[in-house]
Amino acid sequence: MNDRQQGAATAGEVTSMVEISRLNKWYGDFHVLRDIDLRVARGERIVICGPSGSGKSTLIRCINHLEAHQQGEIVVNGIPMTNDVKRIEQIRRNVGMVFQHFNLFPHLTVLENCCLSPIWVQKKPRREAEKSAMEYLERVRIANQAHKYPGQLSGGQQQRVAIARALCMHPAVMLFDEPTSALDPEMIKEVLDVMVELANEGMTMLCVTHEMGFAKTVADRVIFMDEGQIVEAAPPETFFNAPRSSRTREFLGQILGH
Amino acid sequence: MAAISRDTNETLIASRPPPTPQGGMVSWLRTRLFSGPVNSVVSLVTLLLIVRLIWPVIDWALIEADWTGSSRADCSGEGACWVFISTRWSQIVYGFYPMAERWRVDIVLALFFMLIAWLVIPRLPAKKIAALLGLVVLPIVAWVLLLGGLFGLPHVPTRAWGGLMLTLTIAAVGIVGSLPLGVVLALGRRSEMPLVRAMCVIFIEFWRGVPLITVLFMSSVMLPLFVPANVEFDKLLRALIGIMLFWSAYMAEVVRSGLQAIDKGQSEAGAALGLGYWLRMRLIILPQALRLVIPGIVNTFIALFKDTSLVLIIGLFDVLSIIQAGLTDSAWLGFATEGYVFAALVFWVFCFGMSRYSQILERRLDKGYQR
């Protein structure tokens, strides 16, 4: 725990990995994101929670432009976001993403899923891409299933493959959009274990999740969002023991109360 | 204690094989066809009907039929007289292609069927090479050989083409041209760029809203009005373009239904991996979407194949129209049944082949992954 905080502190001095300032987004007339300001340091691990519809998924989807925002600025790994396709693709190469429903490609094997981006985006030779992909599959403990199709795996296994697939791009930052919400209870742990390991290796992470145990052990900061704005942002000790906002207290009461 | 052990099994139960089905032909017949008095009567009546309908056809077409001969005099009149077909066989295959040059057609047809076999038979390797040969080399070879005028080959104008070779030419060009064009149109119709989308919608709705006969008429009657008189624009080429554009509109709608069935998350996952639009479509969306709509695509191919016979209205002689022309020969008046039955059989063989292949393909692609 101590060396984790140290790592974040030393990296934080250098530069921010993600800088979001005055971000505003609307779906039609509905104001989903309101004046979001967020700086994520290199190596920092952030957990975002909040009631459904609070805009937390939308926020992280803005970081790799799966959602377009109308106002404000986003800078990822020093690259300012514009509407230019080339710029967007450049940012996406720096950002790995894991989805709630895995979104593996069902017509490709596990290994092919992992090699797609290295081969076609980074133009690596197939052999090299496969070797590197096998290493990542090894790390998420699923290398023995490399030649199976996603449909033949359990939900937990699929999500671990999805994490390996994202890591194969060597991203500077990883986004997790409710990675365990679609899993059966007995599979949540195997995915969280992989995420904890990743965090311990110093990966910059933004993680939308309701797994408060994960937030307590891993997060440098926990962010609470409600109605499109960041209501509270604090280290886990403060966040869980002494939240400032009454809305945070109410939310925590609801999810931790039973 | 005893009561508990009746409800629960604390020891692990070893797995047992499933019960064997009660077997045999007799039991199948009993349960499926003769399970009760009403069912039995229905079964018997149906069987009787089938026999009564099928038997005369077999009797006419095969048993009482005349197979050999050279003229009408060889027909016994008791069954079908296939002599009509056999004497006209070469015309049915080659149309009016000059006798001395027919070896050129033979080569193209042989290549065509060989490549089809290579592509269709799963055991044969290197499908990519076969596809490349079929899509690039074969059209060039066919173009040079069939049309001639190069390498000392005498020029054979397309108006001399006919019969099966013409039908297969139109069908092959139509199929190979309409699928990629349809894919592009389908993607365009779902594009986020309003102009591209509008153009695709207008194109698709125009060609879908016009009967193919009108397209063919317009291509042969109206188009020459707009181009200068000294520019010769081949009639077959015009028909081919018309057919290709017409069917690409249908194809686009089939492909679009497949595109719509693919979850949005697939494209998002591709985007998050840094893949651009075209790579996303090519590597992720289209392989899944096209696989989903194989039945629809092949259905369109079959419709296209059958509708090639419409070119008769602009004076091109495909299989059907060349047989029809033969029926007006005074030496063979009254053999329309044989002619039309044979024409139907030719079309059926090709269409049924495509239908079977699509089923095999679906089953083969389904193996391995299920969604």
mmCIF file of N, CA and C in Angstrom, chain B residues 5 55 64 76 85 87 98 114 223 278 311 349 360-362 371:
data_model
loop_
_atom_site.group_PDB
_atom_site.id
_atom_site.type_symbol
_atom_site.label_atom_id
_atom_site.label_comp_id
_atom_site.label_asym_id
_atom_site.label_seq_id
_atom_site.Cartn_x
_atom_site.Cartn_y
_atom_site.Cartn_z
ATOM 1 N N SER B 5 -31.930 -39.340 3.624
ATOM 2 C CA SER B 5 -31.190 -39.963 2.531
ATOM 3 C C SER B 5 -32.076 -40.154 1.294
ATOM 4 N N TRP B 55 -45.330 -40.888 -60.531
ATOM 5 C CA TRP B 55 -45.109 -41.989 -61.459
ATOM 6 C C TRP B 55 -45.253 -41.580 -62.932
ATOM 7 N N GLU B 64 -40.500 -44.163 -70.920
ATOM 8 C CA GLU B 64 -41.022 -44.214 -72.284
ATOM 9 C C GLU B 64 -40.295 -43.242 -73.221
ATOM 10 N N SER B 76 -40.891 -41.854 -80.745
ATOM 11 C CA SER B 76 -41.970 -42.835 -80.757
ATOM 12 C C SER B 76 -43.307 -42.208 -80.381
ATOM 13 N N ILE B 85 -33.660 -32.149 -77.794
ATOM 14 C CA ILE B 85 -32.586 -31.488 -77.048
ATOM 15 C C ILE B 85 -31.223 -31.906 -77.591
ATOM 16 N N THR B 87 -30.235 -32.977 -80.491
ATOM 17 C CA THR B 87 -29.842 -32.416 -81.786
ATOM 18 C C THR B 87 -29.491 -30.937 -81.680
ATOM 19 N N PRO B 98 -19.360 -19.082 -83.479
ATOM 20 C CA PRO B 98 -18.881 -19.782 -84.665
ATOM 21 C C PRO B 98 -18.281 -21.156 -84.306
ATOM 22 N N MET B 114 -13.934 -25.649 -62.947
ATOM 23 C CA MET B 114 -12.831 -26.107 -62.104
ATOM 24 C C MET B 114 -12.640 -25.194 -60.896
ATOM 25 N N LEU B 223 -30.689 4.300 -73.848
ATOM 26 C CA LEU B 223 -29.303 4.736 -73.702
ATOM 27 C C LEU B 223 -28.684 5.194 -75.028
ATOM 28 N N TRP B 278 -12.667 1.669 -41.941
ATOM 29 C CA TRP B 278 -12.616 0.610 -42.953
ATOM 30 C C TRP B 278 -12.086 -0.696 -42.376
ATOM 31 N N VAL B 311 -33.217 -11.299 -70.482
ATOM 32 C CA VAL B 311 -32.492 -10.611 -71.561
ATOM 33 C C VAL B 311 -33.061 -10.954 -72.931
ATOM 34 N N VAL B 349 -30.948 -27.003 -61.731
ATOM 35 C CA VAL B 349 -29.681 -27.598 -61.306
ATOM 36 C C VAL B 349 -28.762 -26.524 -60.717
ATOM 37 N N ILE B 360 -24.518 -25.741 -46.745
ATOM 38 C CA ILE B 360 -23.273 -26.354 -46.275
ATOM 39 C C ILE B 360 -22.365 -25.291 -45.667
ATOM 40 N N LEU B 361 -22.308 -24.156 -46.364
ATOM 41 C CA LEU B 361 -21.442 -23.062 -45.905
ATOM 42 C C LEU B 361 -21.871 -22.573 -44.526
ATOM 43 N N GLU B 362 -23.197 -22.390 -44.370
ATOM 44 C CA GLU B 362 -23.705 -21.945 -43.072
ATOM 45 C C GLU B 362 -23.302 -22.902 -41.961
ATOM 46 N N ARG B 371 -22.836 -17.660 -30.748
ATOM 47 C CA ARG B 371 -22.955 -16.385 -30.066
ATOM 48 C C ARG B 371 -23.764 -16.523 -28.793
#
